[in-house]
Amino acid sequence: MQQAQAQVDGLQAQIDVQTSQVSSQISHAGAEASAVQSARARLALAQATQNRLTPLAAQGFVTREALDQARTETRSAEHRCNRPCNRLLQRVRPYVAWRLCVQIWRLQKPSFVKRSAICA
């Protein structure tokens, strides 16, 4: 009976450790989700800037350099959008990261990247 109780206590301790680890991972995931939203906002701004400058450059009102800078900022913002999910995949258990990436995908639905690139 004592041996069985010791096993139960050991298993309960393992459950407590796992629960604590999952709670920590969820906390990290929340921070990463905030980073995704921030990156998406920066991307939207970069895309809007590029969209405004493109016709102006065609008419000669904006320098080619300014348009190139806007395009570069858009590409950079696209890459920054992928970083938080990549960090999630490295930090937390795969099933937790995958579930969170799918939720982010459903909320954000970025047009510039395939779902498999975010949550592969």
XYZ file of C-alpha atoms in Angstrom:
120
model
C 0.000 0.000 0.000
C 2.821 2.397 0.878
C 4.591 1.589 -2.383
C 1.437 2.333 -4.362
C 1.008 5.629 -2.510
C 4.637 6.527 -3.239
C 4.052 5.846 -6.940
C 0.931 7.996 -6.908
C 2.837 10.784 -5.174
C 5.654 10.508 -7.735
C 3.207 10.662 -10.616
C 1.444 13.644 -9.049
C 4.797 15.430 -8.762
C 5.475 14.748 -12.444
C 2.048 16.112 -13.345
C 2.732 19.241 -11.293
C 6.055 19.786 -13.077
C 4.446 19.286 -16.492
C 1.605 21.658 -15.583
C 4.112 24.298 -14.530
C 6.073 23.868 -17.758
C 2.937 24.171 -19.885
C 1.896 27.316 -17.988
C 5.308 28.828 -18.648
C 5.114 27.895 -22.324
C 1.667 29.441 -22.630
C 2.992 32.639 -21.076
C 5.832 32.740 -23.620
C 3.338 32.027 -26.378
C 1.223 34.991 -25.311
C 4.233 37.263 -25.617
C 4.996 35.844 -29.050
C 1.382 36.356 -30.142
C 1.731 40.027 -29.189
C 4.918 40.189 -31.235
C 3.035 38.747 -34.216
C 0.350 41.419 -33.966
C 2.982 44.144 -33.733
C 4.841 42.744 -36.739
C 1.601 42.583 -38.725
C 0.922 46.254 -37.939
C 4.423 47.216 -39.121
C 3.871 45.175 -42.275
C 0.557 46.903 -42.979
C 2.243 50.293 -42.619
C 5.118 49.289 -44.908
C 2.702 47.960 -47.538
C 0.584 51.114 -47.363
C 3.670 53.288 -47.783
C 4.843 51.256 -50.752
C 1.369 51.384 -52.325
C 1.258 55.175 -51.927
C 4.742 55.708 -53.356
C 4.447 53.391 -56.374
C 2.136 55.608 -58.480
C 3.971 58.732 -57.346
C 7.281 57.259 -58.504
C 5.774 56.386 -61.877
C 4.788 60.043 -62.271
C 8.223 61.275 -61.153
C 7.060 62.828 -57.860
C 9.048 60.373 -55.727
C 12.619 59.241 -56.279
C 13.401 55.712 -57.298
C 15.486 55.454 -54.130
C 12.465 56.241 -51.937
C 10.434 53.568 -53.700
C 13.268 51.043 -53.348
C 13.465 51.872 -49.638
C 9.705 51.284 -49.270
C 9.975 47.924 -51.047
C 12.895 46.920 -48.844
C 10.959 47.866 -45.723
C 7.991 45.790 -46.909
C 10.185 42.717 -47.467
C 11.852 43.241 -44.104
C 8.468 43.520 -42.391
C 7.339 40.289 -44.067
C 10.352 38.476 -42.635
C 9.743 39.969 -39.182
C 6.203 38.560 -39.303
C 7.583 35.025 -39.532
C 10.062 35.327 -36.665
C 7.611 35.062 -33.746
C 6.094 31.813 -35.032
C 9.551 30.405 -35.672
C 10.536 31.247 -32.084
C 7.340 29.601 -30.867
C 8.216 26.442 -32.712
C 11.656 26.393 -31.097
C 10.609 27.252 -27.526
C 7.438 25.379 -26.744
C 6.257 21.866 -27.228
C 5.423 21.246 -30.877
C 1.716 20.627 -30.339
C 1.298 23.833 -28.344
C 3.228 25.862 -30.937
C 1.300 24.319 -33.785
C -2.051 25.050 -32.177
C -1.067 28.655 -31.488
C 0.272 29.173 -35.009
C -2.970 27.830 -36.442
C -4.935 30.235 -34.249
C -2.723 33.138 -35.323
C -3.108 32.061 -38.944
C -6.881 32.011 -38.643
C -6.911 35.499 -37.104
C -4.332 37.147 -39.353
C -4.426 35.222 -42.662
C -1.357 36.889 -44.162
C -1.450 37.080 -47.921
C 2.304 37.077 -48.403
C 3.123 33.662 -46.973
C 1.664 30.212 -47.187
C 0.305 28.539 -44.081
C 2.893 25.784 -44.399
C 5.681 28.354 -44.122
C 4.343 29.618 -40.799
C 3.357 26.400 -39.113
C 5.461 23.723 -40.752
